[in-house]
PDB file of C-alpha atoms in Angstrom:
ATOM      1  CA  MET Y   1     -32.513  -9.794   5.196  1.00  0.00           C
ATOM      2  CA  ILE Y   2     -28.962  -7.018   4.030  1.00  0.00           C
ATOM      3  CA  SER Y   3     -27.482  -8.456   7.740  1.00  0.00           C
ATOM      4  CA  ASN Y   4     -27.587 -12.194   5.707  1.00  0.00           C
ATOM      5  CA  CYS Y   5     -26.650 -10.994   2.757  1.00  0.00           C
ATOM      6  CA  ILE Y   6     -23.319 -10.077   4.090  1.00  0.00           C
ATOM      7  CA  GLN Y   7     -22.857 -13.637   6.554  1.00  0.00           C
ATOM      8  CA  LEU Y   8     -22.570 -15.433   3.487  1.00  0.00           C
ATOM      9  CA  LEU Y   9     -20.174 -12.833   2.333  1.00  0.00           C
ATOM     10  CA  VAL Y  10     -18.246 -13.911   4.723  1.00  0.00           C
ATOM     11  CA  GLN Y  11     -18.351 -16.944   4.112  1.00  0.00           C
ATOM     12  CA  ASP Y  12     -18.022 -17.088   0.349  1.00  0.00           C
ATOM     13  CA  LEU Y  13     -14.350 -15.845   1.022  1.00  0.00           C
ATOM     14  CA  GLU Y  14     -13.396 -17.484   4.420  1.00  0.00           C
ATOM     15  CA  LEU Y  15     -13.802 -20.599   2.116  1.00  0.00           C
ATOM     16  CA  ALA Y  16     -11.256 -19.239  -0.239  1.00  0.00           C
ATOM     17  CA  CYS Y  17      -8.918 -19.002   2.079  1.00  0.00           C
ATOM     18  CA  GLU Y  18      -9.882 -22.659   3.401  1.00  0.00           C
ATOM     19  CA  PRO Y  19      -7.777 -24.348   1.300  1.00  0.00           C
ATOM     20  CA  ALA Y  20      -4.387 -21.866   1.812  1.00  0.00           C
ATOM     21  CA  LEU Y  21      -5.341 -22.175   6.262  1.00  0.00           C
ATOM     22  CA  GLN Y  22      -5.322 -26.112   5.108  1.00  0.00           C
ATOM     23  CA  ALA Y  23      -2.108 -25.819   3.445  1.00  0.00           C
ATOM     24  CA  MET Y  24      -0.347 -23.420   6.406  1.00  0.00           C
ATOM     25  CA  THR Y  25      -1.390 -27.277   9.596  1.00  0.00           C
ATOM     26  CA  LYS Y  26       0.316 -29.276   6.177  1.00  0.00           C
ATOM     27  CA  ILE Y  27       3.760 -27.330   6.884  1.00  0.00           C
ATOM     28  CA  SER Y  28       6.487 -29.592   8.306  1.00  0.00           C
ATOM     29  CA  TRP Y  29       7.380 -26.525  10.622  1.00  0.00           C
ATOM     30  CA  LEU Y  30       9.954 -28.814  12.590  1.00  0.00           C
ATOM     31  CA  HIS Y  31      11.634 -28.111   9.912  1.00  0.00           C
ATOM     32  CA  PHE Y  32      12.575 -25.652   9.419  1.00  0.00           C
ATOM     33  CA  ASP Y  33      16.603 -23.733   8.357  1.00  0.00           C
ATOM     34  CA  ASN Y  34      15.974 -20.159   8.206  1.00  0.00           C
ATOM     35  CA  VAL Y  35      12.988 -17.509   7.878  1.00  0.00           C
ATOM     36  CA  GLY Y  36      12.163 -16.565   4.240  1.00  0.00           C
ATOM     37  CA  ASP Y  37       9.745 -14.420   2.897  1.00  0.00           C
ATOM     38  CA  GLN Y  38       6.303 -14.680   3.568  1.00  0.00           C
ATOM     39  CA  SER Y  39       5.632 -18.610   3.029  1.00  0.00           C
ATOM     40  CA  SER Y  40       2.732 -18.857  -0.161  1.00  0.00           C
ATOM     41  CA  TYR Y  41      -0.748 -19.426   1.796  1.00  0.00           C
ATOM     42  CA  VAL Y  42      -0.204 -16.402   2.780  1.00  0.00           C
ATOM     43  CA  THR Y  43       0.097 -15.303  -0.578  1.00  0.00           C
ATOM     44  CA  GLN Y  44      -2.728 -17.437  -1.851  1.00  0.00           C
ATOM     45  CA  ILE Y  45      -5.155 -15.535   0.870  1.00  0.00           C
ATOM     46  CA  ILE Y  46      -3.931 -12.594   0.223  1.00  0.00           C
ATOM     47  CA  MET Y  47      -4.744 -13.370  -3.692  1.00  0.00           C
ATOM     48  CA  HIS Y  48      -8.401 -13.837  -2.587  1.00  0.00           C
ATOM     49  CA  LEU Y  49      -8.930 -10.331  -0.800  1.00  0.00           C
ATOM     50  CA  LYS Y  50      -7.595  -8.815  -3.720  1.00  0.00           C
ATOM     51  CA  ASN Y  51      -9.951 -10.922  -6.369  1.00  0.00           C
ATOM     52  CA  THR Y  52     -12.607 -10.424  -3.588  1.00  0.00           C
ATOM     53  CA  ILE Y  53     -13.090  -7.267  -1.844  1.00  0.00           C
ATOM     54  CA  PRO Y  54     -12.813  -4.122  -5.373  1.00  0.00           C
ATOM     55  CA  ASN Y  55     -15.915  -5.561  -7.026  1.00  0.00           C
ATOM     56  CA  LEU Y  56     -17.565  -6.068  -2.961  1.00  0.00           C
ATOM     57  CA  ARG Y  57     -16.183  -2.422  -2.069  1.00  0.00           C
ATOM     58  CA  ASP Y  58     -17.088  -1.474  -5.444  1.00  0.00           C
ATOM     59  CA  ASN Y  59     -20.559  -2.619  -5.406  1.00  0.00           C
ATOM     60  CA  LEU Y  60     -21.679  -1.403  -1.229  1.00  0.00           C
ATOM     61  CA  ALA Y  61     -20.292   1.644  -3.259  1.00  0.00           C
ATOM     62  CA  SER Y  62     -23.601   3.483  -2.515  1.00  0.00           C
ATOM     63  CA  SER Y  63     -24.011   2.105   1.156  1.00  0.00           C
ATOM     64  CA  ARG Y  64     -20.247   2.058   2.740  1.00  0.00           C
ATOM     65  CA  LYS Y  65     -21.604   0.922   6.387  1.00  0.00           C
ATOM     66  CA  TYR Y  66     -22.303  -1.882   4.720  1.00  0.00           C
ATOM     67  CA  PHE Y  67     -18.736  -2.584   3.203  1.00  0.00           C
ATOM     68  CA  THR Y  68     -17.841  -0.679   7.294  1.00  0.00           C
ATOM     69  CA  GLN Y  69     -19.938  -4.257   8.062  1.00  0.00           C
ATOM     70  CA  PHE Y  70     -18.445  -6.947   5.857  1.00  0.00           C
ATOM     71  CA  CYS Y  71     -15.086  -5.998   7.334  1.00  0.00           C
ATOM     72  CA  ILE Y  72     -15.005  -6.436  11.013  1.00  0.00           C
ATOM     73  CA  ARG Y  73     -17.776  -9.697  10.316  1.00  0.00           C
ATOM     74  CA  PHE Y  74     -15.048 -10.199   8.142  1.00  0.00           C
ATOM     75  CA  ALA Y  75     -12.170  -9.818  11.045  1.00  0.00           C
ATOM     76  CA  ASN Y  76     -14.147 -11.485  14.090  1.00  0.00           C
ATOM     77  CA  SER Y  77     -15.116 -14.547  11.942  1.00  0.00           C
ATOM     78  CA  PHE Y  78     -11.610 -15.741   9.740  1.00  0.00           C
ATOM     79  CA  ILE Y  79      -8.733 -14.379  12.032  1.00  0.00           C
ATOM     80  CA  PRO Y  80     -10.502 -16.982  14.821  1.00  0.00           C
ATOM     81  CA  LYS Y  81     -10.216 -19.095  12.349  1.00  0.00           C
ATOM     82  CA  PHE Y  82      -6.286 -18.993  11.587  1.00  0.00           C
ATOM     83  CA  ILE Y  83      -5.834 -18.566  15.541  1.00  0.00           C
ATOM     84  CA  GLN Y  84      -7.319 -22.251  14.761  1.00  0.00           C
ATOM     85  CA  ASN Y  85      -5.614 -23.194  12.691  1.00  0.00           C
ATOM     86  CA  VAL Y  86      -1.689 -21.615  14.243  1.00  0.00           C
ATOM     87  CA  TYR Y  87      -2.880 -24.068  17.311  1.00  0.00           C
ATOM     88  CA  LYS Y  88      -2.440 -26.800  14.402  1.00  0.00           C
ATOM     89  CA  CYS Y  89       1.269 -26.601  13.410  1.00  0.00           C
ATOM     90  CA  LYS Y  90       3.169 -28.689  15.585  1.00  0.00           C
ATOM     91  CA  PRO Y  91       5.045 -29.647  16.236  1.00  0.00           C
ATOM     92  CA  ILE Y  92       7.224 -26.752  15.125  1.00  0.00           C
ATOM     93  CA  SER Y  93      10.758 -26.018  16.415  1.00  0.00           C
ATOM     94  CA  THR Y  94      11.779 -21.775  17.361  1.00  0.00           C
ATOM     95  CA  VAL Y  95      13.289 -21.385  13.182  1.00  0.00           C
ATOM     96  CA  GLY Y  96       9.693 -22.752  12.300  1.00  0.00           C
ATOM     97  CA  SER Y  97       7.653 -20.084  14.793  1.00  0.00           C
ATOM     98  CA  GLU Y  98       9.920 -17.765  14.257  1.00  0.00           C
ATOM     99  CA  GLN Y  99       8.712 -17.912  10.412  1.00  0.00           C
ATOM    100  CA  LEU Y 100       4.850 -18.138  11.611  1.00  0.00           C
ATOM    101  CA  LEU Y 101       4.537 -15.619  13.090  1.00  0.00           C
ATOM    102  CA  LEU Y 102       6.415 -13.946  10.440  1.00  0.00           C
ATOM    103  CA  ASP Y 103       3.567 -14.999   7.721  1.00  0.00           C
ATOM    104  CA  THR Y 104       0.851 -13.293  10.448  1.00  0.00           C
ATOM    105  CA  HIS Y 105       2.477 -10.177  11.085  1.00  0.00           C
ATOM    106  CA  MET Y 106       2.278 -10.300   6.858  1.00  0.00           C
ATOM    107  CA  LEU Y 107      -1.009 -10.808   7.415  1.00  0.00           C
ATOM    108  CA  LYS Y 108      -1.904  -8.341   9.944  1.00  0.00           C
ATOM    109  CA  THR Y 109      -0.512  -6.151   7.402  1.00  0.00           C
ATOM    110  CA  ALA Y 110      -3.216  -7.301   4.603  1.00  0.00           C
ATOM    111  CA  LEU Y 111      -6.090  -7.402   7.413  1.00  0.00           C
ATOM    112  CA  LEU Y 112      -5.247  -3.569   8.052  1.00  0.00           C
ATOM    113  CA  GLU Y 113      -5.220  -2.778   5.007  1.00  0.00           C
ATOM    114  CA  LEU Y 114      -8.493  -4.252   3.909  1.00  0.00           C
ATOM    115  CA  PRO Y 115     -10.763  -2.241   3.047  1.00  0.00           C
ATOM    116  CA  SER Y 116      -8.897   0.148   0.701  1.00  0.00           C
ATOM    117  CA  ILE Y 117      -7.670  -3.412  -0.789  1.00  0.00           C
ATOM    118  CA  GLY Y 118      -6.554  -2.254  -4.441  1.00  0.00           C
ATOM    119  CA  SER Y 119      -8.468   0.905  -4.895  1.00  0.00           C
ATOM    120  CA  GLU Y 120      -5.790   3.926  -6.100  1.00  0.00           C
ATOM    121  CA  VAL Y 121      -7.335   5.845  -3.267  1.00  0.00           C
ATOM    122  CA  LYS Y 122      -6.327   4.868  -0.480  1.00  0.00           C
ATOM    123  CA  ARG Y 123      -9.356   5.109   2.736  1.00  0.00           C
ATOM    124  CA  GLN Y 124      -7.379   5.341   6.752  1.00  0.00           C
ATOM    125  CA  ALA Y 125      -9.893   2.450   7.410  1.00  0.00           C
ATOM    126  CA  PRO Y 126     -12.365   2.129  10.043  1.00  0.00           C
ATOM    127  CA  ALA Y 127     -11.411   2.601  13.602  1.00  0.00           C
ATOM    128  CA  THR Y 128     -13.768  -0.167  14.993  1.00  0.00           C
ATOM    129  CA  TYR Y 129     -12.844  -2.433  12.622  1.00  0.00           C
ATOM    130  CA  THR Y 130      -8.877  -1.664  12.521  1.00  0.00           C
ATOM    131  CA  LYS Y 131      -9.724  -2.366  16.253  1.00  0.00           C
ATOM    132  CA  VAL Y 132     -11.299  -6.065  15.815  1.00  0.00           C
ATOM    133  CA  VAL Y 133      -7.713  -6.716  13.234  1.00  0.00           C
ATOM    134  CA  ILE Y 134      -5.743  -5.391  15.884  1.00  0.00           C
ATOM    135  CA  LYS Y 135      -6.763  -7.580  18.705  1.00  0.00           C
ATOM    136  CA  LEU Y 136      -6.885 -10.814  17.447  1.00  0.00           C
ATOM    137  CA  MET Y 137      -4.242 -10.389  14.375  1.00  0.00           C
ATOM    138  CA  THR Y 138      -2.763  -9.437  18.470  1.00  0.00           C
ATOM    139  CA  LYS Y 139      -3.425 -12.748  20.271  1.00  0.00           C
ATOM    140  CA  ALA Y 140      -1.554 -14.059  16.597  1.00  0.00           C
ATOM    141  CA  GLU Y 141       1.629 -13.606  17.635  1.00  0.00           C
ATOM    142  CA  MET Y 142       1.122 -13.572  21.655  1.00  0.00           C
ATOM    143  CA  ILE Y 143       0.498 -17.467  21.119  1.00  0.00           C
ATOM    144  CA  LEU Y 144       3.335 -17.771  19.148  1.00  0.00           C
ATOM    145  CA  LYS Y 145       5.104 -15.343  20.758  1.00  0.00           C
ATOM    146  CA  LEU Y 146       4.699 -17.900  24.542  1.00  0.00           C
ATOM    147  CA  VAL Y 147       5.686 -21.137  22.099  1.00  0.00           C
ATOM    148  CA  MET Y 148       9.439 -19.484  21.033  1.00  0.00           C
ATOM    149  CA  ALA Y 149      10.015 -18.386  25.160  1.00  0.00           C
ATOM    150  CA  PRO Y 150      11.512 -20.559  27.793  1.00  0.00           C
ATOM    151  CA  LEU Y 151       9.937 -23.287  29.726  1.00  0.00           C
ATOM    152  CA  ASP Y 152      13.168 -25.752  30.878  1.00  0.00           C
ATOM    153  CA  GLY Y 153      13.776 -24.169  34.990  1.00  0.00           C
ATOM    154  CA  ASN Y 154      11.354 -22.243  34.264  1.00  0.00           C
ATOM    155  CA  LEU Y 155       7.833 -23.148  34.938  1.00  0.00           C
ATOM    156  CA  GLU Y 156       6.375 -20.237  37.499  1.00  0.00           C
ATOM    157  CA  GLY Y 157       7.973 -17.640  35.104  1.00  0.00           C
ATOM    158  CA  PHE Y 158       6.598 -18.957  31.721  1.00  0.00           C
ATOM    159  CA  VAL Y 159       2.981 -19.165  33.303  1.00  0.00           C
ATOM    160  CA  ALA Y 160       3.833 -15.810  35.055  1.00  0.00           C
ATOM    161  CA  GLN Y 161       4.423 -14.727  30.959  1.00  0.00           C
ATOM    162  CA  PHE Y 162       1.338 -16.355  29.276  1.00  0.00           C
ATOM    163  CA  VAL Y 163      -0.995 -14.799  31.781  1.00  0.00           C
ATOM    164  CA  GLN Y 164       0.587 -10.855  30.877  1.00  0.00           C
ATOM    165  CA  LEU Y 165       0.569 -11.753  27.356  1.00  0.00           C
ATOM    166  CA  LEU Y 166      -2.611 -13.101  25.977  1.00  0.00           C
ATOM    167  CA  PRO Y 167      -4.640 -12.013  29.576  1.00  0.00           C
ATOM    168  CA  GLU Y 168      -7.976 -13.709  28.314  1.00  0.00           C
ATOM    169  CA  SER Y 169      -6.382 -16.819  26.981  1.00  0.00           C
ATOM    170  CA  THR Y 170      -8.355 -19.893  28.613  1.00  0.00           C
ATOM    171  CA  LEU Y 171      -6.864 -23.007  30.087  1.00  0.00           C
ATOM    172  CA  ALA Y 172      -7.722 -25.075  26.784  1.00  0.00           C
ATOM    173  CA  GLU Y 173      -5.706 -22.591  25.172  1.00  0.00           C
ATOM    174  CA  PHE Y 174      -3.332 -22.957  28.126  1.00  0.00           C
ATOM    175  CA  HIS Y 175      -2.870 -26.816  27.094  1.00  0.00           C
ATOM    176  CA  LYS Y 176      -2.926 -26.099  22.999  1.00  0.00           C
ATOM    177  CA  VAL Y 177       0.067 -23.484  23.435  1.00  0.00           C
ATOM    178  CA  LEU Y 178       2.086 -26.298  25.339  1.00  0.00           C
ATOM    179  CA  ASP Y 179       1.079 -28.918  23.120  1.00  0.00           C
ATOM    180  CA  MET Y 180       2.812 -26.612  20.662  1.00  0.00           C
ATOM    181  CA  LYS Y 181       5.933 -26.427  22.314  1.00  0.00           C
ATOM    182  CA  GLY Y 182       5.945 -30.258  22.312  1.00  0.00           C
ATOM    183  CA  ALA Y 183       6.720 -30.250  26.148  1.00  0.00           C
ATOM    184  CA  LYS Y 184       7.752 -33.080  27.159  1.00  0.00           C
ATOM    185  CA  LEU Y 185       5.821 -32.861  31.421  1.00  0.00           C
ATOM    186  CA  SER Y 186       4.893 -35.360  33.813  1.00  0.00           C
ATOM    187  CA  LYS Y 187       1.082 -35.609  35.861  1.00  0.00           C
ATOM    188  CA  VAL Y 188       2.467 -33.817  38.447  1.00  0.00           C
ATOM    189  CA  GLN Y 189       4.174 -31.223  36.486  1.00  0.00           C
ATOM    190  CA  MET Y 190       1.674 -30.870  34.924  1.00  0.00           C
ATOM    191  CA  SER Y 191      -1.383 -29.957  37.883  1.00  0.00           C
ATOM    192  CA  SER Y 192       2.114 -27.646  38.881  1.00  0.00           C
ATOM    193  CA  LEU Y 193       1.060 -25.738  35.114  1.00  0.00           C
ATOM    194  CA  ASP Y 194      -2.075 -25.688  35.786  1.00  0.00           C
ATOM    195  CA  ALA Y 195      -2.865 -24.797  39.063  1.00  0.00           C
ATOM    196  CA  LEU Y 196      -0.186 -22.354  38.565  1.00  0.00           C
ATOM    197  CA  PHE Y 197      -2.183 -20.641  35.381  1.00  0.00           C
ATOM    198  CA  LYS Y 198      -5.129 -20.637  37.753  1.00  0.00           C
ATOM    199  CA  ASP Y 199      -3.508 -18.216  40.222  1.00  0.00           C
ATOM    200  CA  PHE Y 200      -2.008 -16.021  38.232  1.00  0.00           C
ATOM    201  CA  SER Y 201      -5.188 -16.390  35.775  1.00  0.00           C
ATOM    202  CA  LYS Y 202      -7.438 -15.962  38.905  1.00  0.00           C
ATOM    203  CA  SER Y 203      -4.858 -12.929  40.289  1.00  0.00           C
ATOM    204  CA  VAL Y 204      -4.931 -10.556  36.075  1.00  0.00           C
ATOM    205  CA  ASN Y 205      -8.359 -10.409  36.356  1.00  0.00           C
ATOM    206  CA  ASN Y 206      -9.357  -9.910  39.244  1.00  0.00           C
ATOM    207  CA  GLU Y 207      -5.930  -6.541  39.449  1.00  0.00           C
ATOM    208  CA  GLY Y 208      -8.515  -5.645  36.395  1.00  0.00           C
ATOM    209  CA  GLY Y 209     -11.261  -5.491  37.365  1.00  0.00           C
ATOM    210  CA  LYS Y 210     -10.271  -3.233  39.764  1.00  0.00           C
TER     211      LYS Y 210
END
């Protein structure tokens, strides 16, 4: 029963953030001239967090573990959705990628402070929660760093870097990053990249399993 209630609260907050994620995908990322402050969609998401979390935290003050559960579930659900929307931000220029990376960092900072957001008493976030946020938001940051990484004349080097930064990624995610980069590749080049990706992934996973 309590688990279902927590899930409903997570869904409510996600729904409130959904328009901001949609707005993020509609930005013309290809035509950025310079990196500025955080984008308005990030400000909107943080506003929803500030409007929702303090009230929720107060109501669950006597059951701290349930509030922690809520925070962890929200991170585990919201951040993958954020990443799926990052993949939709295409085509994107290098400057656009830098802006999106800055936005991602600002959102990561806000999420790390989520458990105590809007509170006068700054308590350290539970380690279990912090671990989830860092792992998932770092993935988003790595995706954008790879979007900015050079590909021309450096196919093997790019694949090696990709697998190093995102060792748990799938071939589908690899294709999504290439798509964001606007890579113009022949079928032969694509087949070669896919084979390289599989080889590098296999060697990385074998090393990790030792």
